[in-house]
Amino acid sequence: MTPARPVLLVVVHSNTGGTLQMAQAAADAAAAEPGVSLRLLHAAAAQPADVLAAQGYIFATPETLAAMAGLMKDFFDRCYYPVLECLNGRPYAALICAGNDGTNAARQLERIVTGWRLKRIAAPLIIRTGAQTPAEILAPKQIGPKDLSSCAELGATLAAGLAMGVF
Ligand SMILES: Cc1cc2nc3c(=O)[nH]c(=O)nc-3n(C[C@H](O)[C@H](O)[C@H](O)COP(=O)(O)O)c2cc1C
């Protein structure tokens, strides 16, 4: 029997498309690794069973009001205790899309997954769109190719490590 491939779960929320493009770039690169199965779920759809069934994670959220987006926080609120102590040592990476900061969302996310005892494989990747005025903030976002390739690199690295069992 062929052994099951490890699952890399990407959990994403996005209001104006920036975070989704980042998550998709990471997911596409990860999916190119034949040794892993890739799952991408919206934060509102992701359940504790999805978290348990994965061996590695990418969490992708915008920063809003100096915090991770509410629906991503809701994902952690719903899943935190049902899977606590079951994920110890599994690898993760974080993608943050922000206007001009993003550090607080990254800090909050890291603190939560530290409670899950997840192992960070890289510093949080924060992409800043520069949106500052209400019109800019509400407009659909277009993440540039250089930033998308950083997201892809992170996804590929996590997937390759999972496939080789190095984490
Ligand atoms: C209500 C709201 C609050 C925001 N607050 C922040 C903030 O505190 N820091 C920041 O860097 N960007 C902030 N932004 C900008 C978003 O992070 C930025 O528009 C980002 O592209 C959103 O990601 P998305 O395109 O995936 O929705 C805010 C946007 C909204 C709508």
CSV table of N, CA and C and ligand atoms in Angstrom, one decimal:
chain,number,residue,atom,x,y,z
A,1,MET,N,0.8,-1.2,0.0
A,1,MET,CA,0.0,0.0,0.0
A,1,MET,C,0.9,1.3,0.0
A,2,THR,N,0.5,2.2,-0.8
A,2,THR,CA,1.3,3.5,-0.9
A,2,THR,C,1.0,4.3,0.4
A,3,PRO,N,2.1,4.8,1.1
A,3,PRO,CA,1.8,5.6,2.3
A,3,PRO,C,1.1,6.9,1.9
A,4,ALA,N,0.2,7.3,2.8
A,4,ALA,CA,-0.6,8.6,2.6
A,4,ALA,C,0.4,9.7,2.5
A,5,ARG,N,0.2,10.6,1.6
A,5,ARG,CA,1.0,11.8,1.5
A,5,ARG,C,0.6,12.8,2.6
A,6,PRO,N,1.6,13.5,3.2
A,6,PRO,CA,1.2,14.5,4.3
A,6,PRO,C,0.4,15.6,3.6
A,7,VAL,N,-0.5,16.1,4.4
A,7,VAL,CA,-1.4,17.2,3.9
A,7,VAL,C,-0.9,18.5,4.4
A,8,LEU,N,-0.8,19.5,3.5
A,8,LEU,CA,-0.5,20.9,3.8
A,8,LEU,C,-1.8,21.7,3.7
A,9,LEU,N,-2.3,22.2,4.8
A,9,LEU,CA,-3.5,23.0,4.9
A,9,LEU,C,-3.3,24.5,4.8
A,10,VAL,N,-3.9,25.1,3.9
A,10,VAL,CA,-3.8,26.6,3.8
A,10,VAL,C,-5.1,27.1,4.2
A,11,VAL,N,-5.1,28.0,5.3
A,11,VAL,CA,-6.3,28.6,5.8
A,11,VAL,C,-6.2,30.1,5.5
A,12,VAL,N,-7.2,30.6,4.8
A,12,VAL,CA,-7.1,32.0,4.3
A,12,VAL,C,-8.4,32.8,4.5
A,13,HIS,N,-8.2,34.0,4.8
A,13,HIS,CA,-9.3,35.0,4.7
A,13,HIS,C,-8.8,36.2,4.0
A,14,SER,N,-9.7,36.8,3.2
A,14,SER,CA,-9.3,38.0,2.4
A,14,SER,C,-10.5,38.9,2.1
A,15,ASN,N,-10.4,40.2,2.3
A,15,ASN,CA,-11.5,41.1,2.0
A,15,ASN,C,-11.4,41.6,0.6
A,16,THR,N,-10.2,42.1,0.2
A,16,THR,CA,-10.1,42.8,-1.1
A,16,THR,C,-9.1,42.0,-2.0
A,17,GLY,N,-8.8,40.8,-1.7
A,17,GLY,CA,-8.1,39.9,-2.6
A,17,GLY,C,-6.6,39.8,-2.5
A,18,GLY,N,-6.0,40.6,-1.7
A,18,GLY,CA,-4.6,40.6,-1.6
A,18,GLY,C,-4.1,39.3,-0.9
A,19,THR,N,-4.7,39.0,0.2
A,19,THR,CA,-4.3,37.8,1.0
A,19,THR,C,-4.6,36.6,0.2
A,20,LEU,N,-5.7,36.6,-0.5
A,20,LEU,CA,-6.0,35.4,-1.3
A,20,LEU,C,-5.0,35.1,-2.4
A,21,GLN,N,-4.5,36.2,-3.0
A,21,GLN,CA,-3.5,36.0,-4.1
A,21,GLN,C,-2.2,35.5,-3.5
A,22,MET,N,-1.9,36.0,-2.3
A,22,MET,CA,-0.7,35.5,-1.6
A,22,MET,C,-0.8,34.0,-1.3
A,23,ALA,N,-2.0,33.6,-0.7
A,23,ALA,CA,-2.2,32.2,-0.3
A,23,ALA,C,-2.3,31.3,-1.5
A,24,GLN,N,-2.9,31.8,-2.6
A,24,GLN,CA,-2.9,31.0,-3.8
A,24,GLN,C,-1.6,30.8,-4.4
A,25,ALA,N,-0.7,31.8,-4.4
A,25,ALA,CA,0.7,31.6,-4.9
A,25,ALA,C,1.4,30.6,-4.0
A,26,ALA,N,1.3,30.7,-2.7
A,26,ALA,CA,1.9,29.7,-1.9
A,26,ALA,C,1.3,28.3,-2.1
A,27,ALA,N,0.0,28.2,-2.3
A,27,ALA,CA,-0.7,26.9,-2.4
A,27,ALA,C,-0.3,26.3,-3.8
A,28,ASP,N,-0.2,27.1,-4.8
A,28,ASP,CA,0.1,26.6,-6.2
A,28,ASP,C,1.5,26.0,-6.2
A,29,ALA,N,2.4,26.7,-5.5
A,29,ALA,CA,3.8,26.2,-5.5
A,29,ALA,C,3.9,25.0,-4.6
A,30,ALA,N,3.2,24.9,-3.5
A,30,ALA,CA,3.2,23.7,-2.7
A,30,ALA,C,2.6,22.6,-3.4
A,31,ALA,N,1.5,22.8,-4.2
A,31,ALA,CA,0.9,21.7,-4.9
A,31,ALA,C,1.7,21.1,-6.0
A,32,ALA,N,2.7,21.9,-6.4
A,32,ALA,CA,3.7,21.3,-7.4
A,32,ALA,C,4.6,20.3,-6.8
A,33,GLU,N,4.6,20.2,-5.5
A,33,GLU,CA,5.5,19.2,-4.8
A,33,GLU,C,4.7,17.9,-4.8
A,34,PRO,N,5.1,16.8,-5.5
A,34,PRO,CA,4.3,15.6,-5.6
A,34,PRO,C,4.1,14.9,-4.3
A,35,GLY,N,5.0,15.2,-3.3
A,35,GLY,CA,5.0,14.4,-2.1
A,35,GLY,C,4.0,14.9,-1.1
A,36,VAL,N,3.2,15.9,-1.4
A,36,VAL,CA,2.2,16.4,-0.4
A,36,VAL,C,0.8,16.6,-1.1
A,37,SER,N,-0.2,16.5,-0.2
A,37,SER,CA,-1.6,16.9,-0.7
A,37,SER,C,-1.9,18.2,-0.2
A,38,LEU,N,-2.4,19.1,-1.1
A,38,LEU,CA,-2.6,20.5,-0.7
A,38,LEU,C,-4.1,20.7,-0.5
A,39,ARG,N,-4.5,21.3,0.6
A,39,ARG,CA,-5.9,21.7,0.8
A,39,ARG,C,-5.9,23.2,1.1
A,40,LEU,N,-6.8,24.0,0.4
A,40,LEU,CA,-6.9,25.4,0.7
A,40,LEU,C,-8.4,25.6,1.2
A,41,LEU,N,-8.5,26.2,2.4
A,41,LEU,CA,-9.9,26.4,2.9
A,41,LEU,C,-10.0,27.8,3.3
A,42,HIS,N,-11.2,28.4,3.1
A,42,HIS,CA,-11.5,29.7,3.7
A,42,HIS,C,-11.6,29.5,5.2
A,43,ALA,N,-11.2,30.5,5.9
A,43,ALA,CA,-11.2,30.5,7.4
A,43,ALA,C,-12.5,30.1,8.0
A,44,ALA,N,-13.6,30.6,7.3
A,44,ALA,CA,-14.9,30.4,7.8
A,44,ALA,C,-15.4,28.9,7.6
A,45,ALA,N,-14.7,28.2,6.7
A,45,ALA,CA,-15.1,26.8,6.4
A,45,ALA,C,-14.2,25.8,7.1
A,46,ALA,N,-13.0,26.3,7.6
A,46,ALA,CA,-12.1,25.3,8.2
A,46,ALA,C,-12.6,24.9,9.6
A,47,GLN,N,-12.5,23.6,9.8
A,47,GLN,CA,-13.0,23.0,11.0
A,47,GLN,C,-11.9,22.3,11.8
A,48,PRO,N,-12.0,22.0,13.1
A,48,PRO,CA,-11.0,21.3,13.8
A,48,PRO,C,-10.6,20.0,13.1
A,49,ALA,N,-11.5,19.3,12.5
A,49,ALA,CA,-11.1,18.0,11.8
A,49,ALA,C,-10.2,18.3,10.7
A,50,ASP,N,-10.3,19.4,10.0
A,50,ASP,CA,-9.4,19.8,8.9
A,50,ASP,C,-8.0,20.0,9.4
A,51,VAL,N,-8.0,20.7,10.6
A,51,VAL,CA,-6.7,21.0,11.2
A,51,VAL,C,-6.0,19.7,11.7
A,52,LEU,N,-6.7,18.9,12.3
A,52,LEU,CA,-6.2,17.6,12.8
A,52,LEU,C,-5.7,16.7,11.6
A,53,ALA,N,-6.4,16.8,10.5
A,53,ALA,CA,-6.0,15.9,9.4
A,53,ALA,C,-4.8,16.4,8.6
A,54,ALA,N,-4.3,17.6,8.9
A,54,ALA,CA,-3.2,18.1,8.2
A,54,ALA,C,-1.9,17.9,9.0
A,55,GLN,N,-0.7,17.9,8.3
A,55,GLN,CA,0.6,17.8,8.9
A,55,GLN,C,1.4,19.1,8.9
A,56,GLY,N,0.9,20.0,8.1
A,56,GLY,CA,1.6,21.3,8.1
A,56,GLY,C,0.6,22.4,7.7
A,57,TYR,N,0.9,23.7,7.9
A,57,TYR,CA,-0.1,24.7,7.8
A,57,TYR,C,0.5,26.0,7.3
A,58,ILE,N,-0.4,26.7,6.5
A,58,ILE,CA,-0.1,28.1,6.1
A,58,ILE,C,-1.3,28.9,6.5
A,59,PHE,N,-1.1,29.9,7.3
A,59,PHE,CA,-2.2,30.7,7.8
A,59,PHE,C,-2.1,32.1,7.1
A,60,ALA,N,-3.1,32.5,6.4
A,60,ALA,CA,-3.0,33.8,5.6
A,60,ALA,C,-4.1,34.7,6.0
A,61,THR,N,-3.8,35.9,6.5
A,61,THR,CA,-4.8,36.8,6.9
A,61,THR,C,-4.4,38.3,6.6
A,62,PRO,N,-5.4,39.1,6.3
A,62,PRO,CA,-5.1,40.6,6.3
A,62,PRO,C,-4.9,41.1,7.7
A,63,GLU,N,-4.2,42.2,7.9
A,63,GLU,CA,-4.3,43.0,9.1
A,63,GLU,C,-5.4,44.0,9.0
A,64,THR,N,-6.3,44.0,9.9
A,64,THR,CA,-7.4,45.0,10.0
A,64,THR,C,-7.4,45.5,11.4
A,65,LEU,N,-7.5,46.8,11.5
A,65,LEU,CA,-7.6,47.5,12.8
A,65,LEU,C,-6.5,47.0,13.8
A,66,ALA,N,-5.3,46.9,13.3
A,66,ALA,CA,-4.1,46.5,14.0
A,66,ALA,C,-4.3,45.1,14.7
A,67,ALA,N,-5.0,44.2,13.9
A,67,ALA,CA,-5.2,42.8,14.4
A,67,ALA,C,-5.4,41.9,13.3
A,68,MET,N,-5.3,40.6,13.5
A,68,MET,CA,-5.6,39.7,12.4
A,68,MET,C,-7.1,39.8,12.1
A,69,ALA,N,-7.5,39.5,10.9
A,69,ALA,CA,-8.9,39.7,10.5
A,69,ALA,C,-9.9,38.9,11.4
A,70,GLY,N,-11.1,39.4,11.6
A,70,GLY,CA,-12.0,38.8,12.5
A,70,GLY,C,-12.3,37.3,12.1
A,71,LEU,N,-12.5,37.0,10.9
A,71,LEU,CA,-12.8,35.7,10.5
A,71,LEU,C,-11.7,34.7,10.7
A,72,MET,N,-10.4,35.2,10.6
A,72,MET,CA,-9.3,34.3,10.9
A,72,MET,C,-9.2,34.1,12.4
A,73,LYS,N,-9.5,35.1,13.2
A,73,LYS,CA,-9.6,35.0,14.7
A,73,LYS,C,-10.7,34.0,15.0
A,74,ASP,N,-11.8,34.1,14.3
A,74,ASP,CA,-12.9,33.2,14.6
A,74,ASP,C,-12.5,31.7,14.3
A,75,PHE,N,-11.7,31.5,13.2
A,75,PHE,CA,-11.2,30.2,13.0
A,75,PHE,C,-10.4,29.6,14.2
A,76,PHE,N,-9.5,30.5,14.7
A,76,PHE,CA,-8.7,30.0,15.8
A,76,PHE,C,-9.6,29.8,17.1
A,77,ASP,N,-10.5,30.7,17.2
A,77,ASP,CA,-11.4,30.6,18.4
A,77,ASP,C,-12.2,29.3,18.4
A,78,ARG,N,-12.6,28.9,17.2
A,78,ARG,CA,-13.4,27.7,17.1
A,78,ARG,C,-12.6,26.4,17.2
A,79,CYS,N,-11.3,26.5,16.7
A,79,CYS,CA,-10.5,25.3,16.6
A,79,CYS,C,-9.5,25.2,17.7
A,80,TYR,N,-9.2,26.2,18.5
A,80,TYR,CA,-8.1,26.2,19.4
A,80,TYR,C,-8.2,25.0,20.4
A,81,TYR,N,-9.2,25.0,21.1
A,81,TYR,CA,-9.3,23.9,22.2
A,81,TYR,C,-9.5,22.5,21.6
A,82,PRO,N,-10.4,22.4,20.6
A,82,PRO,CA,-10.6,21.0,20.1
A,82,PRO,C,-9.3,20.3,19.6
A,83,VAL,N,-8.3,21.0,19.2
A,83,VAL,CA,-7.1,20.4,18.7
A,83,VAL,C,-5.9,20.6,19.6
A,84,LEU,N,-6.1,21.3,20.7
A,84,LEU,CA,-4.9,21.6,21.6
A,84,LEU,C,-4.2,20.3,22.0
A,85,GLU,N,-2.9,20.3,22.0
A,85,GLU,CA,-2.1,19.2,22.4
A,85,GLU,C,-2.0,18.1,21.3
A,86,CYS,N,-2.7,18.3,20.2
A,86,CYS,CA,-2.7,17.3,19.1
A,86,CYS,C,-1.8,17.6,18.0
A,87,LEU,N,-1.3,18.8,18.0
A,87,LEU,CA,-0.5,19.3,16.8
A,87,LEU,C,1.0,19.5,17.1
A,88,ASN,N,1.4,19.2,18.3
A,88,ASN,CA,2.7,19.6,18.8
A,88,ASN,C,3.8,19.3,17.7
A,89,GLY,N,4.6,20.3,17.4
A,89,GLY,CA,5.8,20.1,16.6
A,89,GLY,C,5.5,20.2,15.1
A,90,ARG,N,4.2,20.3,14.7
A,90,ARG,CA,4.0,20.4,13.2
A,90,ARG,C,4.4,21.8,12.7
A,91,PRO,N,4.9,21.8,11.4
A,91,PRO,CA,5.4,23.1,10.9
A,91,PRO,C,4.3,24.0,10.4
A,92,TYR,N,4.6,25.3,10.4
A,92,TYR,CA,3.6,26.3,9.8
A,92,TYR,C,4.4,27.5,9.3
A,93,ALA,N,3.7,28.2,8.5
A,93,ALA,CA,4.1,29.6,8.0
A,93,ALA,C,2.9,30.5,8.0
A,94,ALA,N,3.2,31.8,8.2
A,94,ALA,CA,2.2,32.8,8.2
A,94,ALA,C,2.4,33.8,7.1
A,95,LEU,N,1.3,34.2,6.4
A,95,LEU,CA,1.3,35.2,5.4
A,95,LEU,C,0.3,36.3,5.8
A,96,ILE,N,0.8,37.5,5.8
A,96,ILE,CA,0.0,38.7,6.3
A,96,ILE,C,0.0,39.7,5.1
A,97,CYS,N,-1.2,40.1,4.8
A,97,CYS,CA,-1.4,41.3,3.8
A,97,CYS,C,-1.8,42.5,4.6
A,98,ALA,N,-1.1,43.6,4.4
A,98,ALA,CA,-1.4,44.8,5.2
A,98,ALA,C,-1.3,46.0,4.4
A,99,GLY,N,-1.8,47.1,4.9
A,99,GLY,CA,-1.7,48.4,4.2
A,99,GLY,C,-0.2,48.9,4.4
A,100,ASN,N,0.1,49.3,5.7
A,100,ASN,CA,1.4,49.8,5.9
A,100,ASN,C,2.1,49.2,7.1
A,101,ASP,N,1.5,48.2,7.7
A,101,ASP,CA,2.1,47.6,9.0
A,101,ASP,C,2.0,46.1,8.9
A,102,GLY,N,1.1,45.5,9.6
A,102,GLY,CA,1.0,44.0,9.6
A,102,GLY,C,1.6,43.3,10.7
A,103,THR,N,2.4,44.0,11.5
A,103,THR,CA,3.2,43.4,12.6
A,103,THR,C,2.3,42.8,13.7
A,104,ASN,N,1.2,43.6,14.0
A,104,ASN,CA,0.4,43.1,15.1
A,104,ASN,C,-0.3,41.8,14.8
A,105,ALA,N,-0.9,41.8,13.5
A,105,ALA,CA,-1.5,40.5,13.1
A,105,ALA,C,-0.6,39.4,13.2
A,106,ALA,N,0.7,39.6,12.7
A,106,ALA,CA,1.7,38.5,12.8
A,106,ALA,C,2.0,38.1,14.2
A,107,ARG,N,2.1,39.1,15.1
A,107,ARG,CA,2.3,38.8,16.5
A,107,ARG,C,1.2,38.0,17.1
A,108,GLN,N,0.0,38.4,16.8
A,108,GLN,CA,-1.2,37.7,17.4
A,108,GLN,C,-1.2,36.2,16.9
A,109,LEU,N,-1.0,36.1,15.6
A,109,LEU,CA,-1.1,34.8,15.0
A,109,LEU,C,0.0,33.9,15.6
A,110,GLU,N,1.2,34.4,15.7
A,110,GLU,CA,2.3,33.6,16.3
A,110,GLU,C,2.0,33.2,17.7
A,111,ARG,N,1.4,34.1,18.5
A,111,ARG,CA,1.1,33.8,19.9
A,111,ARG,C,0.2,32.6,20.0
A,112,ILE,N,-0.9,32.6,19.1
A,112,ILE,CA,-1.9,31.6,19.1
A,112,ILE,C,-1.3,30.2,18.8
A,113,VAL,N,-0.5,30.2,17.7
A,113,VAL,CA,0.0,28.9,17.2
A,113,VAL,C,1.2,28.4,18.1
A,114,THR,N,1.8,29.3,18.8
A,114,THR,CA,2.7,28.9,19.8
A,114,THR,C,2.0,28.1,20.9
A,115,GLY,N,0.8,28.5,21.2
A,115,GLY,CA,0.0,27.7,22.1
A,115,GLY,C,-0.3,26.3,21.6
A,116,TRP,N,-0.4,26.2,20.3
A,116,TRP,CA,-0.6,24.9,19.6
A,116,TRP,C,0.7,24.1,19.5
A,117,ARG,N,1.8,24.7,19.9
A,117,ARG,CA,3.1,24.1,19.8
A,117,ARG,C,3.5,23.8,18.4
A,118,LEU,N,3.0,24.7,17.5
A,118,LEU,CA,3.5,24.5,16.1
A,118,LEU,C,4.9,25.1,16.0
A,119,LYS,N,5.6,24.5,14.9
A,119,LYS,CA,7.0,24.9,14.7
A,119,LYS,C,7.0,25.9,13.5
A,120,ARG,N,7.5,27.1,13.7
A,120,ARG,CA,7.6,28.1,12.6
A,120,ARG,C,8.7,27.8,11.7
A,121,ILE,N,8.5,27.7,10.4
A,121,ILE,CA,9.6,27.4,9.5
A,121,ILE,C,10.3,28.7,8.9
A,122,ALA,N,9.6,29.8,9.1
A,122,ALA,CA,10.2,31.1,8.6
A,122,ALA,C,9.5,32.2,9.3
A,123,ALA,N,10.1,33.4,9.3
A,123,ALA,CA,9.4,34.6,9.9
A,123,ALA,C,8.2,34.8,9.1
A,124,PRO,N,7.1,35.4,9.7
A,124,PRO,CA,5.9,35.7,9.0
A,124,PRO,C,6.2,36.6,7.8
A,125,LEU,N,5.6,36.3,6.7
A,125,LEU,CA,5.8,37.0,5.4
A,125,LEU,C,4.7,38.1,5.4
A,126,ILE,N,5.2,39.4,5.6
A,126,ILE,CA,4.2,40.5,5.5
A,126,ILE,C,4.4,41.2,4.2
A,127,ILE,N,3.3,41.3,3.5
A,127,ILE,CA,3.3,42.1,2.2
A,127,ILE,C,2.4,43.3,2.4
A,128,ARG,N,3.0,44.5,2.1
A,128,ARG,CA,2.3,45.8,2.4
A,128,ARG,C,1.9,46.3,1.0
A,129,THR,N,0.6,46.6,0.9
A,129,THR,CA,0.1,47.2,-0.3
A,129,THR,C,0.2,48.7,-0.4
A,130,GLY,N,0.5,49.3,0.7
A,130,GLY,CA,0.6,50.8,0.7
A,130,GLY,C,-0.8,51.5,0.8
A,131,ALA,N,-1.9,50.7,0.9
A,131,ALA,CA,-3.2,51.3,0.9
A,131,ALA,C,-3.3,52.1,2.2
A,132,GLN,N,-3.8,53.4,2.1
A,132,GLN,CA,-3.9,54.2,3.2
A,132,GLN,C,-5.2,55.0,3.3
A,133,THR,N,-5.6,55.5,2.2
A,133,THR,CA,-6.9,56.2,2.2
A,133,THR,C,-8.1,55.2,2.2
A,134,PRO,N,-9.3,55.6,2.6
A,134,PRO,CA,-10.4,54.7,2.5
A,134,PRO,C,-10.6,54.2,1.1
A,135,ALA,N,-10.5,55.0,0.1
A,135,ALA,CA,-10.6,54.5,-1.3
A,135,ALA,C,-9.6,53.4,-1.6
A,136,GLU,N,-8.4,53.7,-1.3
A,136,GLU,CA,-7.3,52.7,-1.5
A,136,GLU,C,-7.6,51.4,-0.7
A,137,ILE,N,-8.0,51.5,0.5
A,137,ILE,CA,-8.2,50.4,1.3
A,137,ILE,C,-9.3,49.5,0.8
A,138,LEU,N,-10.4,50.1,0.3
A,138,LEU,CA,-11.5,49.4,-0.2
A,138,LEU,C,-11.4,48.8,-1.6
A,139,ALA,N,-10.4,49.3,-2.3
A,139,ALA,CA,-10.2,48.8,-3.7
A,139,ALA,C,-9.6,47.4,-3.7
A,140,PRO,N,-10.0,46.7,-4.8
A,140,PRO,CA,-9.4,45.3,-5.0
A,140,PRO,C,-7.8,45.5,-5.1
A,141,LYS,N,-7.2,44.5,-4.5
A,141,LYS,CA,-5.7,44.6,-4.5
A,141,LYS,C,-5.1,43.7,-5.5
A,142,GLN,N,-3.9,44.1,-6.0
A,142,GLN,CA,-3.1,43.4,-6.9
A,142,GLN,C,-1.7,43.2,-6.4
A,143,ILE,N,-1.4,42.0,-5.9
A,143,ILE,CA,0.0,41.8,-5.4
A,143,ILE,C,0.9,41.6,-6.5
A,144,GLY,N,2.1,42.2,-6.4
A,144,GLY,CA,3.1,42.2,-7.5
A,144,GLY,C,3.8,40.9,-7.6
A,145,PRO,N,4.4,40.6,-8.8
A,145,PRO,CA,5.0,39.3,-9.1
A,145,PRO,C,6.2,39.0,-8.1
A,146,LYS,N,6.9,40.0,-7.7
A,146,LYS,CA,8.0,39.7,-6.8
A,146,LYS,C,7.5,39.2,-5.4
A,147,ASP,N,6.5,39.9,-4.9
A,147,ASP,CA,5.9,39.5,-3.6
A,147,ASP,C,5.2,38.1,-3.8
A,148,LEU,N,4.5,37.9,-4.9
A,148,LEU,CA,3.9,36.6,-5.1
A,148,LEU,C,5.0,35.5,-5.2
A,149,SER,N,6.1,35.8,-5.7
A,149,SER,CA,7.1,34.7,-5.8
A,149,SER,C,7.7,34.5,-4.4
A,150,SER,N,7.7,35.5,-3.5
A,150,SER,CA,8.2,35.2,-2.1
A,150,SER,C,7.2,34.3,-1.5
A,151,CYS,N,5.9,34.5,-1.7
A,151,CYS,CA,4.8,33.6,-1.2
A,151,CYS,C,5.0,32.2,-1.7
A,152,ALA,N,5.3,32.1,-3.0
A,152,ALA,CA,5.4,30.8,-3.7
A,152,ALA,C,6.6,30.1,-3.1
A,153,GLU,N,7.7,30.8,-2.8
A,153,GLU,CA,8.9,30.2,-2.3
A,153,GLU,C,8.6,29.6,-0.9
A,154,LEU,N,7.9,30.3,-0.1
A,154,LEU,CA,7.5,29.9,1.2
A,154,LEU,C,6.7,28.6,1.1
A,155,GLY,N,5.7,28.6,0.2
A,155,GLY,CA,4.9,27.4,0.1
A,155,GLY,C,5.7,26.2,-0.4
A,156,ALA,N,6.6,26.5,-1.3
A,156,ALA,CA,7.4,25.4,-1.9
A,156,ALA,C,8.3,24.8,-0.8
A,157,THR,N,8.9,25.7,0.0
A,157,THR,CA,9.8,25.2,1.1
A,157,THR,C,9.1,24.4,2.1
A,158,LEU,N,7.9,24.8,2.5
A,158,LEU,CA,7.1,24.1,3.5
A,158,LEU,C,6.7,22.7,2.9
A,159,ALA,N,6.3,22.7,1.7
A,159,ALA,CA,5.8,21.5,1.0
A,159,ALA,C,7.0,20.5,0.9
A,160,ALA,N,8.2,21.0,0.4
A,160,ALA,CA,9.3,20.1,0.2
A,160,ALA,C,9.8,19.5,1.6
A,161,GLY,N,9.8,20.4,2.6
A,161,GLY,CA,10.2,19.9,3.9
A,161,GLY,C,9.2,18.8,4.5
A,162,LEU,N,7.9,19.1,4.2
A,162,LEU,CA,6.9,18.1,4.7
A,162,LEU,C,7.1,16.8,3.9
A,163,ALA,N,7.3,16.9,2.6
A,163,ALA,CA,7.4,15.7,1.8
A,163,ALA,C,8.6,14.9,2.2
A,164,MET,N,9.7,15.6,2.6
A,164,MET,CA,10.9,14.8,3.0
A,164,MET,C,10.9,14.5,4.5
A,165,GLY,N,9.9,15.0,5.2
A,165,GLY,CA,9.9,14.7,6.7
A,165,GLY,C,11.0,15.3,7.5
A,166,VAL,N,11.4,16.5,7.0
A,166,VAL,CA,12.5,17.1,7.8
A,166,VAL,C,12.1,18.0,8.9
A,167,PHE,N,10.8,18.3,9.1
A,167,PHE,CA,10.4,19.1,10.2
A,167,PHE,C,10.1,18.4,11.4
B,1,LIG,C1,-11.2,48.0,8.4
B,1,LIG,C2,-9.8,47.9,7.9
B,1,LIG,C3,-8.8,48.1,8.8
B,1,LIG,C4,-7.4,48.1,8.4
B,1,LIG,N1,-6.5,48.2,9.3
B,1,LIG,C5,-5.2,48.1,9.0
B,1,LIG,C6,-4.1,48.1,9.9
B,1,LIG,O1,-4.4,48.2,11.1
B,1,LIG,N2,-2.8,48.0,9.5
B,1,LIG,C7,-2.5,47.8,8.2
B,1,LIG,O2,-1.3,47.7,7.9
B,1,LIG,N3,-3.5,47.8,7.3
B,1,LIG,C8,-4.8,47.9,7.6
B,1,LIG,N4,-5.8,47.8,6.7
B,1,LIG,C9,-5.4,47.6,5.2
B,1,LIG,C10,-5.5,46.1,4.8
B,1,LIG,O3,-4.6,45.3,5.6
B,1,LIG,C11,-5.1,46.0,3.3
B,1,LIG,O4,-6.1,46.7,2.6
B,1,LIG,C12,-4.9,44.6,2.9
B,1,LIG,O5,-4.7,44.6,1.5
B,1,LIG,C13,-6.2,43.7,3.1
B,1,LIG,O6,-6.0,42.4,2.7
B,1,LIG,P1,-7.0,41.8,1.6
B,1,LIG,O7,-6.8,42.5,0.3
B,1,LIG,O8,-6.6,40.3,1.6
B,1,LIG,O9,-8.4,42.0,2.2
B,1,LIG,C14,-7.1,47.8,7.0
B,1,LIG,C15,-8.2,47.6,6.1
B,1,LIG,C16,-9.5,47.6,6.6
B,1,LIG,C17,-10.6,47.3,5.6
